[in-house]
Amino acid sequence: MTYQRTLTAEDICKKLKPIFGDKIDKIYFNYVTSDSRETKEEIFSLLHALYQKHFEKLLDSATLLEPPKQHEVDGKYRIGNVLYSKKEIYPFSLRDSDFPRHICISGMSGSGKTTLAFNIIEGLITNNKPFLIFDWKKSFRPLLTKDPSLTCFTIGEKKLANNFKLNINRPPQGVSPKEWISVMCDLIAESFFVSYGVHKVLLETLDESYKEWGVYNGSENYPTWNHIKWRLEEKLNKSRSREQTWIESALRVATVLTFGDFGEVVNYKGKSTINIEDILKKRTIFELNSLGNIEKKFFCEFLLMYIYKSKKAEQNKVNNKFNYAILVDEAHNIFLKDKTKFVSESVTDMVYREMREYGISLICLDQHISKLSDTVKGNSACHIAFQQQLPEDIETISRLMNIHEKKEIFSSLEVGEGIVRLSERYTKPFFIKAPNTDLRKINITEEQIKDRVKQFFNTQELEKNTDIEFNTKLITGGAFDINNLFKNINLPRSLNLHAIKNQEECSPNELPQIISAEYTDSGKIQKENISVAQTDTVYATIKRRLKQGEDLSKIEKQMESIYDSKEVMIAVNKVIEEELNKKEDFEIKSEPEEEFNIKFPEPKSIFPIKDEEEKEII
């Protein structure tokens, strides 16, 4: 008896393998090695019966996507499990080689995109990879609980953490001012959808301002968009030609770039700016929910372009090693299908196409893949599609996955279920299930965000210190070698021994006590007995840095920016007491406790404040 069939014995065995494992391999081996036609037909009948039994209820097109072999989907970054016949059979992981060629994740709201993104980011944290997240809806805050070094900047929200500020007219290192204003005008034309005439006015105005400020002659004092706006207003008052309409449109652009808290973000001239190059070494979230859509769009596009130009200037050769990831939420706002008419390729498309050459991965999340540019759709080596309902989206993704004849799959996916197609390893589409995470239920307070930003700036200041060993141990943790102690120190203050209660005076379970110093308006010091824990790391670090010739006052201020001031005071007093016991010729001023007065230098912030504009950085 024969069957009219489209599936061969080999096809059926492949489909049954995830369910029966090695047993199916043995059956198929008996089938192909049998010399008897009757035996083969008998085995095939058995296979067909098994297929009908396990797939009769699931004979929709979804069951026809065969899973890859386990070794084809293993890797360092586990993001889900391979799904077959509604059964999770083994993990699906991304590899380092997948990231530089970019990842595109699409699906309707609530289908599982953000959950999958959380899994990807957790994998990056586990593997110690730096990343940047453009968060449009405050979705990624809970990740702060997964990484103590992760910082969240609330762009445009002045009362919270609007500390990331820069002057967008300053080019990256290695990029000429002429090249920068040309790229800037292209980007503005793309972000604001302005005409070629407005592009021309902006280019000329920026060029004139750079000349006026001496930028072309080597000056580091760059004009801001406040100055560009003033110059455009002057031009508008003098203009009587058809250029007036272009100038008015250019002035509207300048108004957006100088208005409100966002204007402060992109037109900052203080000393305490954050270098974008430093951001590339860290893990950062930019929350953009306080901005308008056009401000969000411009901010994201500007940073992408800045990073691209910076990498291109410093790196002359292609580097396909995965170094950094950028996650772009609501990507269709950045990588638009429609571009400015007078350019052949948009700035963001160029960035997406060429960023991989510098080891930077772009991870795009969007609800509507049909709205994304062809560059994004065609240059993403990994497509992950969740449930789709819009006909245009279903049509687009089914063709990208090369399963257009089974496109109804995409509208029947359950929450968390997706279809993956890779450009390498295994090129056929297959199902995955993204495991749910409880992270999204975690509430992150405003104080936690502020503390992380403060920690970011403290770390930045420490990294400027030339003591590389100290910085590394302080940030990453670890023990200090204190075998080689210093012989000479310069003490910047007078000391009253009544201020110190040494170890001998303490009971066995009591820690040493000191008198803390608090500054009053008169500059005098108030005294208060406070019991604190001794910090060996602080003590050892102070001794080692004093041996290297650093000033004790400077060391103390820097340590107080990281550790509790009481612990620092204990360590400082212990160091001083040891030196007093060693040096017979050291003069000790003993005074009654009620007349006790330690002469401290004027307290200063580790971030000097030059003007009112810089106060928010602290």
XYZ file of C-alpha atoms in Angstrom:
618
model
C 0.000 0.000 0.000
C 1.369 3.395 -0.977
C 0.454 6.927 0.074
C -0.024 10.016 -1.982
C 2.220 12.288 -0.011
C 4.332 15.436 -0.158
C 6.399 14.546 2.902
C 9.170 11.963 2.636
C 10.297 9.697 5.454
C 13.244 12.013 5.996
C 10.931 15.042 6.271
C 8.707 13.309 8.818
C 11.692 12.188 10.895
C 13.029 15.746 11.028
C 9.684 16.983 12.311
C 9.391 14.212 14.909
C 13.011 14.435 16.100
C 12.382 17.153 18.759
C 9.645 14.964 20.260
C 11.185 11.478 20.125
C 14.893 12.269 20.018
C 17.323 9.462 19.136
C 14.525 6.916 18.755
C 13.524 8.532 15.477
C 17.137 8.350 14.272
C 17.116 4.581 14.809
C 13.819 4.175 12.959
C 15.098 6.256 10.050
C 18.361 4.261 9.996
C 16.370 1.009 9.700
C 14.325 2.598 6.934
C 17.243 3.670 4.741
C 19.255 0.462 5.279
C 16.400 -1.948 4.612
C 16.560 -3.911 1.339
C 12.919 -4.928 1.514
C 10.286 -2.747 -0.057
C 7.651 -4.171 2.272
C 9.763 -3.321 5.321
C 10.260 0.228 4.092
C 6.549 0.689 3.529
C 5.829 -0.727 6.962
C 8.294 1.681 8.595
C 6.915 4.571 6.598
C 3.382 3.671 7.696
C 4.591 3.784 11.304
C 6.207 7.182 10.783
C 3.119 8.519 9.084
C 0.926 7.294 11.949
C 3.170 8.997 14.495
C 3.060 12.185 12.459
C -0.743 12.112 12.311
C -1.035 11.391 16.024
C 1.137 14.250 17.182
C 0.369 16.815 14.521
C -3.243 16.302 13.568
C -4.391 18.949 16.015
C -1.540 21.242 15.012
C -1.614 20.940 11.246
C -1.623 24.696 10.754
C 1.293 26.245 8.935
C 3.039 27.100 12.213
C 4.045 23.481 12.764
C 5.859 23.401 9.449
C 8.761 25.580 10.660
C 11.444 23.054 11.478
C 13.745 23.826 14.402
C 17.508 24.150 13.966
C 19.884 21.740 15.633
C 20.948 22.690 19.131
C 24.564 23.460 18.237
C 23.350 25.871 15.556
C 21.614 28.141 18.063
C 23.973 28.054 21.038
C 25.961 31.104 22.119
C 26.918 33.473 24.951
C 23.771 35.607 25.045
C 20.738 33.498 25.873
C 17.543 35.355 24.968
C 14.906 32.602 24.753
C 14.151 28.988 23.911
C 13.569 27.276 20.582
C 9.881 26.411 20.306
C 8.533 23.447 18.374
C 5.039 22.032 18.552
C 4.375 24.413 21.475
C 7.233 22.793 23.366
C 10.420 24.605 24.449
C 13.158 22.199 23.425
C 16.496 23.974 24.044
C 17.965 27.492 24.519
C 18.360 30.011 21.729
C 21.363 32.296 22.164
C 23.032 35.036 20.177
C 26.754 35.111 19.506
C 29.231 37.974 19.345
C 29.263 37.651 15.559
C 25.507 38.315 15.377
C 25.625 41.745 17.003
C 27.763 43.914 14.663
C 25.481 43.011 11.741
C 22.545 44.429 13.720
C 19.305 43.042 15.144
C 15.756 44.075 14.216
C 12.887 43.184 16.584
C 9.314 43.928 15.499
C 5.819 43.231 16.775
C 2.659 44.907 17.960
C 2.403 46.501 21.401
C 2.391 43.914 24.197
C 3.640 41.057 22.025
C 6.951 40.541 23.872
C 9.464 42.916 22.246
C 10.508 44.695 25.431
C 10.737 41.428 27.365
C 13.116 40.071 24.736
C 15.090 43.338 24.851
C 15.448 42.900 28.627
C 16.877 39.428 28.036
C 19.368 40.801 25.508
C 20.498 43.600 27.842
C 20.876 41.190 30.763
C 23.104 39.086 28.518
C 25.226 42.134 27.713
C 25.576 42.899 31.431
C 26.542 39.295 32.199
C 29.207 39.372 29.474
C 30.493 42.797 30.564
C 29.595 44.634 27.355
C 28.921 48.394 27.415
C 25.702 49.656 25.845
C 23.440 52.657 25.329
C 19.627 52.589 25.400
C 17.376 55.238 23.866
C 14.290 54.758 26.039
C 11.207 56.550 24.702
C 8.716 55.405 27.369
C 10.617 54.832 30.663
C 10.521 51.089 29.997
C 14.110 50.208 30.891
C 14.538 51.754 34.364
C 14.221 48.382 36.155
C 17.522 47.300 34.585
C 19.229 49.496 37.204
C 18.683 46.635 39.649
C 20.737 44.301 37.441
C 23.880 46.414 37.182
C 25.237 48.814 39.847
C 27.242 50.700 37.205
C 24.244 51.391 34.932
C 23.312 55.097 34.795
C 19.985 56.618 33.767
C 19.861 60.211 32.469
C 16.416 61.806 32.184
C 16.967 64.093 29.211
C 14.917 67.281 29.496
C 13.565 66.503 32.972
C 15.350 69.176 34.955
C 14.107 68.173 38.410
C 15.406 64.622 38.149
C 18.608 63.765 36.270
C 18.985 66.189 33.372
C 22.769 66.131 33.792
C 23.838 65.037 30.338
C 24.665 68.320 28.604
C 26.846 69.290 25.682
C 27.334 71.817 22.906
C 26.179 70.116 19.714
C 28.205 72.549 17.600
C 31.457 71.092 18.930
C 32.645 68.289 16.606
C 34.135 64.984 17.777
C 37.886 64.859 18.112
C 39.485 64.419 14.710
C 36.524 65.833 12.743
C 37.089 69.207 11.065
C 34.636 72.069 11.757
C 33.795 72.363 8.040
C 32.868 68.693 7.829
C 30.886 68.930 11.053
C 28.643 71.818 10.042
C 27.936 70.104 6.729
C 26.876 66.876 8.461
C 24.943 68.836 11.093
C 22.912 70.629 8.432
C 22.164 67.332 6.680
C 20.982 65.895 9.983
C 18.806 68.911 10.806
C 17.237 68.806 7.355
C 16.414 65.134 7.935
C 15.121 65.570 11.497
C 13.018 68.674 10.842
C 12.000 67.862 7.238
C 13.167 71.226 5.905
C 13.865 72.199 2.305
C 17.154 72.676 0.523
C 16.789 76.451 0.899
C 16.636 76.168 4.698
C 19.602 73.792 4.574
C 21.532 76.475 2.653
C 20.658 79.230 5.160
C 21.702 77.096 8.136
C 24.973 76.077 6.492
C 25.898 79.691 5.717
C 24.924 80.914 9.192
C 26.930 78.230 10.968
C 29.914 78.953 8.739
C 29.729 82.689 9.515
C 29.465 82.017 13.247
C 32.445 79.658 13.224
C 34.498 82.338 11.469
C 33.369 84.996 13.936
C 34.283 82.832 16.924
C 37.684 81.912 15.479
C 36.913 78.208 15.257
C 38.663 77.854 11.901
C 41.756 79.424 13.459
C 41.945 76.830 16.206
C 39.688 78.324 18.874
C 37.982 75.812 21.182
C 35.240 78.320 22.011
C 32.335 77.126 19.857
C 29.106 79.092 19.401
C 25.853 77.566 20.628
C 22.486 77.592 18.911
C 21.545 80.608 20.985
C 24.137 82.537 18.989
C 22.929 80.979 15.736
C 19.392 82.062 16.583
C 20.485 85.659 17.224
C 22.315 85.767 13.910
C 19.255 84.383 12.085
C 17.079 87.046 13.708
C 19.476 89.705 12.436
C 19.314 88.223 8.947
C 15.524 88.142 9.059
C 15.326 91.829 9.962
C 17.602 92.747 7.061
C 16.160 90.355 4.484
C 13.796 91.625 1.802
C 14.143 88.806 -0.697
C 12.603 85.387 -1.207
C 15.204 84.064 1.271
C 13.037 85.494 4.033
C 10.811 82.391 4.035
C 13.859 80.139 4.308
C 15.234 82.221 7.185
C 11.894 82.024 8.995
C 11.945 78.233 8.699
C 15.567 78.124 9.865
C 14.598 80.323 12.814
C 11.888 77.841 13.787
C 14.535 75.106 13.867
C 16.785 77.282 16.044
C 13.870 77.973 18.391
C 13.296 74.252 18.968
C 17.019 73.728 19.613
C 17.147 76.516 22.222
C 13.779 76.153 23.945
C 13.300 74.983 27.535
C 15.248 72.250 29.269
C 16.130 70.591 25.966
C 17.798 73.832 24.880
C 19.987 73.659 27.979
C 20.946 70.072 27.126
C 22.247 70.812 23.617
C 23.687 74.315 24.214
C 25.821 73.834 27.297
C 29.154 75.648 27.605
C 30.134 74.791 31.171
C 33.319 73.043 32.178
C 31.641 69.891 33.467
C 30.312 68.524 30.200
C 30.196 64.785 29.571
C 32.280 63.499 26.700
C 30.246 61.210 24.472
C 33.423 59.197 23.962
C 33.337 58.382 27.699
C 29.743 57.168 27.387
C 30.942 54.490 24.947
C 32.900 52.852 27.769
C 29.908 52.591 30.092
C 26.327 51.342 30.344
C 23.820 54.138 29.971
C 20.087 54.745 29.571
C 18.763 57.976 28.054
C 15.136 58.474 29.051
C 13.423 60.687 26.489
C 9.800 60.684 27.644
C 10.001 64.343 28.761
C 10.846 65.509 25.230
C 8.583 66.172 22.285
C 8.715 63.801 19.325
C 10.884 66.055 17.190
C 13.282 66.607 20.115
C 13.501 62.850 20.733
C 14.166 62.234 17.067
C 16.884 64.864 16.795
C 18.607 63.833 20.038
C 18.829 60.169 19.006
C 19.945 60.954 15.469
C 22.545 63.437 16.700
C 24.137 60.961 19.114
C 24.178 58.187 16.514
C 25.822 60.498 14.021
C 28.310 61.795 16.605
C 29.329 58.265 17.619
C 29.708 57.227 13.987
C 31.867 60.245 13.099
C 33.938 59.855 16.244
C 34.678 56.201 15.517
C 35.405 56.916 11.880
C 37.903 59.636 12.819
C 39.822 57.536 15.342
C 39.742 54.188 13.546
C 41.155 53.750 10.070
C 40.540 50.046 9.654
C 37.470 47.837 9.829
C 36.857 46.182 13.195
C 34.184 43.496 13.183
C 34.780 42.586 16.828
C 31.688 43.292 18.919
C 32.537 46.172 21.281
C 29.360 48.140 21.982
C 25.585 47.959 21.564
C 23.007 50.699 20.996
C 19.344 49.842 21.539
C 16.879 52.134 19.761
C 13.270 51.973 20.917
C 10.527 53.130 18.503
C 13.104 52.875 15.732
C 10.802 53.974 12.892
C 11.086 57.534 14.239
C 14.837 57.445 13.659
C 15.255 55.188 10.630
C 12.418 56.511 8.515
C 11.311 54.953 5.275
C 10.761 58.436 3.808
C 13.833 60.639 3.506
C 14.589 64.213 2.516
C 14.057 64.604 -1.211
C 17.311 66.382 -2.065
C 19.603 63.660 -0.609
C 20.134 60.181 -2.015
C 20.736 58.584 1.401
C 19.752 59.812 4.844
C 22.360 60.325 7.559
C 20.798 57.662 9.776
C 20.725 55.107 6.957
C 24.418 55.724 6.367
C 25.069 55.267 10.091
C 23.117 51.997 10.187
C 24.882 50.654 7.125
C 28.435 51.534 8.186
C 28.397 51.373 11.999
C 29.150 47.637 11.973
C 32.639 48.409 10.649
C 33.531 49.775 14.087
C 32.216 46.879 16.169
C 29.020 48.685 17.188
C 25.718 46.830 17.147
C 22.372 48.523 16.573
C 19.338 46.797 18.090
C 16.091 48.227 16.712
C 12.698 47.778 18.368
C 9.547 48.815 16.557
C 5.838 48.063 16.332
C 5.601 48.595 12.575
C 8.363 47.064 10.494
C 6.714 48.359 7.325
C 7.610 51.919 8.411
C 11.318 51.192 8.805
C 13.742 52.150 6.058
C 14.890 49.554 3.554
C 18.436 49.985 4.877
C 17.396 48.709 8.306
C 15.319 45.845 6.928
C 17.986 44.807 4.446
C 21.047 45.199 6.690
C 19.856 43.389 9.807
C 21.431 39.948 10.054
C 18.973 38.858 12.735
C 15.218 39.448 12.411
C 12.931 38.557 15.318
C 9.206 39.010 14.675
C 6.443 38.808 17.262
C 2.704 39.008 16.668
C 1.702 41.340 13.811
C -1.792 42.526 12.904
C -1.352 45.370 10.416
C -1.567 43.907 6.876
C 1.374 46.022 5.699
C 3.523 44.708 8.552
C 2.507 41.087 7.906
C 3.288 41.455 4.216
C 6.690 43.012 4.906
C 7.884 40.589 7.585
C 6.651 37.469 5.779
C 8.719 38.410 2.729
C 11.766 39.180 4.887
C 11.436 35.772 6.531
C 10.909 34.139 3.129
C 7.631 32.514 4.237
C 5.158 34.691 2.376
C 2.958 31.689 1.594
C 2.560 31.108 5.350
C 2.129 34.745 6.361
C -0.938 34.005 8.496
C 1.492 32.621 11.101
C 2.339 36.128 12.280
C -1.197 37.038 13.287
C -1.671 33.825 15.296
C 1.437 34.031 17.488
C 0.841 34.128 21.237
C 2.407 36.674 23.596
C 6.123 35.963 23.936
C 6.244 33.752 20.837
C 8.345 34.940 17.938
C 9.875 33.839 14.658
C 13.615 34.219 14.106
C 15.612 34.284 10.933
C 19.402 34.486 11.029
C 21.722 35.304 8.144
C 24.328 32.831 9.370
C 24.409 29.469 11.189
C 20.819 28.500 10.346
C 19.113 30.520 7.652
C 15.586 29.105 7.843
C 12.957 30.734 10.090
C 12.077 29.007 13.365
C 10.000 29.640 16.478
C 11.261 30.916 19.828
C 9.672 31.679 23.172
C 10.953 34.672 25.154
C 10.801 33.863 28.875
C 8.833 36.328 30.938
C 10.673 38.572 33.390
C 9.580 40.167 36.643
C 11.919 43.117 36.094
C 9.204 45.290 34.580
C 7.247 45.144 37.850
C 10.096 46.726 39.813
C 9.632 50.375 40.717
C 12.722 52.564 40.568
C 12.516 55.715 42.687
C 13.766 59.141 41.672
C 16.314 59.035 44.484
C 17.832 55.861 43.059
C 18.241 57.543 39.677
C 19.842 60.615 41.259
C 22.238 58.430 43.247
C 23.346 56.625 40.081
C 24.019 59.925 38.319
C 26.040 61.161 41.287
C 27.991 57.906 41.244
C 28.628 58.396 37.510
C 30.229 61.807 38.046
C 32.237 60.613 41.035
C 33.595 57.761 38.952
C 34.403 60.175 36.127
C 36.423 62.318 38.526
C 38.266 59.318 39.893
C 39.158 58.123 36.408
C 40.972 61.410 35.847
C 43.301 60.500 38.713
C 46.663 59.168 37.617
C 46.602 56.380 40.211
C 45.376 53.647 37.880
C 45.638 50.852 40.451
C 43.576 52.807 42.977
C 40.893 53.648 40.434
C 40.598 50.070 39.239
C 40.371 48.601 42.731
C 37.948 51.272 43.909
C 35.547 50.810 41.008
C 35.799 47.045 40.539
C 36.635 46.009 44.093
C 39.711 44.223 45.374
C 42.451 44.342 47.983
C 45.262 46.875 48.124
C 48.905 46.005 48.815
C 49.927 47.924 51.941
C 53.273 46.210 52.601
C 55.256 49.195 51.363
C 54.235 52.109 53.555
C 55.417 55.705 53.275
C 58.126 57.248 55.419
C 57.309 60.941 55.129
C 54.050 62.836 54.905
C 53.062 66.474 54.957
C 50.173 67.071 57.332
C 48.069 70.090 56.398
C 46.398 70.587 59.807
C 46.909 70.736 63.549
C 45.550 67.835 65.577
C 44.162 67.535 69.101
C 44.705 64.069 70.529
C 41.523 64.424 72.594
C 39.672 64.045 69.313
C 40.759 60.425 68.964
C 39.668 57.464 71.037
C 42.210 54.763 70.240
C 41.690 51.006 70.133
C 43.095 50.446 73.653
C 40.453 52.738 75.149
C 37.640 50.800 73.500
C 35.909 47.756 74.925
C 36.425 44.478 72.965
C 33.165 44.895 71.037
C 33.443 48.647 70.594
C 34.780 50.361 67.490
C 37.027 53.452 67.692
C 35.242 56.783 67.978
C 36.130 60.139 66.543
C 34.793 63.633 66.710
C 33.226 64.559 63.394
C 33.725 68.033 61.982
C 30.843 70.104 60.655
C 31.307 73.514 59.074
C 29.243 76.445 60.297
C 28.713 79.839 58.700
C 31.533 81.232 60.830
C 33.927 78.615 59.538
C 34.320 76.991 62.958
C 33.817 73.345 63.686
C 31.111 71.727 65.779
C 31.944 68.521 67.633
C 29.853 65.409 68.007
C 30.800 61.901 69.083
C 29.795 59.410 66.396
C 30.517 55.690 66.365
C 31.599 54.547 62.911
C 33.116 51.474 61.262
C 36.755 51.492 60.255
C 37.363 50.987 56.528
C 40.565 49.107 55.773
C 40.388 49.949 52.074
C 40.193 53.688 52.746
C 42.997 53.507 55.299
C 45.319 51.516 53.018
C 44.596 53.746 50.038
C 45.327 56.950 51.951
C 48.674 55.610 53.159
C 49.720 54.463 49.711
C 48.761 57.720 48.001
C 50.495 59.800 50.674
C 53.634 57.794 50.013
C 53.366 58.809 46.371
C 53.510 62.454 47.439
C 49.853 63.448 47.154
C 48.314 66.032 49.451
C 46.240 64.605 52.325
C 43.537 67.226 51.936
C 43.038 66.360 48.270
C 42.956 62.628 49.023
C 40.405 63.137 51.780
C 38.063 65.145 49.563
C 38.155 62.555 46.800
C 37.574 59.673 49.202
C 34.609 61.470 50.777
C 32.971 61.654 47.357
C 32.835 57.840 47.288
C 32.847 56.652 50.914
C 30.967 57.791 53.991
C 32.673 60.891 55.411
C 32.752 59.372 58.899
C 34.679 56.332 57.675
C 37.110 58.594 55.833
C 37.657 60.683 58.980
C 38.418 57.551 61.024
C 40.965 56.401 58.450
C 42.595 59.854 58.241
C 42.883 60.144 62.018
C 44.363 56.669 62.245
C 47.002 57.546 59.653
C 47.860 60.781 61.452
C 48.067 59.083 64.861
C 50.459 56.449 63.506
C 52.710 59.124 62.055
C 52.671 61.081 65.311
C 53.846 58.009 67.194
C 56.683 57.531 64.659
C 57.922 61.135 64.597
C 59.308 62.456 67.850
C 59.922 65.878 66.388
C 56.331 66.347 65.258
C 54.688 69.184 67.149
C 51.357 68.316 68.759
C 49.099 71.063 69.920
C 47.237 69.858 73.029
C 44.366 72.049 74.060
C 41.346 71.571 76.301
C 38.572 69.779 74.456
C 36.241 72.744 74.791
C 38.810 74.854 72.875
C 39.366 72.160 70.272
C 39.572 73.510 66.742
C 40.940 71.703 63.691
C 42.062 73.920 60.825
C 40.602 72.501 57.667
C 41.021 73.961 54.163
C 37.932 75.577 52.675
C 35.621 72.736 51.513
C 35.413 72.471 47.743
C 33.378 70.303 45.438
C 35.299 67.885 43.252
C 33.372 69.527 40.418
C 34.224 73.291 40.529
C 31.179 75.433 39.799
C 32.023 78.310 37.519
C 28.587 79.805 37.049
C 24.896 79.198 37.671
C 24.613 77.175 34.475
C 26.821 74.397 35.897
C 25.072 73.910 39.246
C 22.798 71.177 37.981
C 25.750 68.914 37.220
C 26.511 68.508 40.912
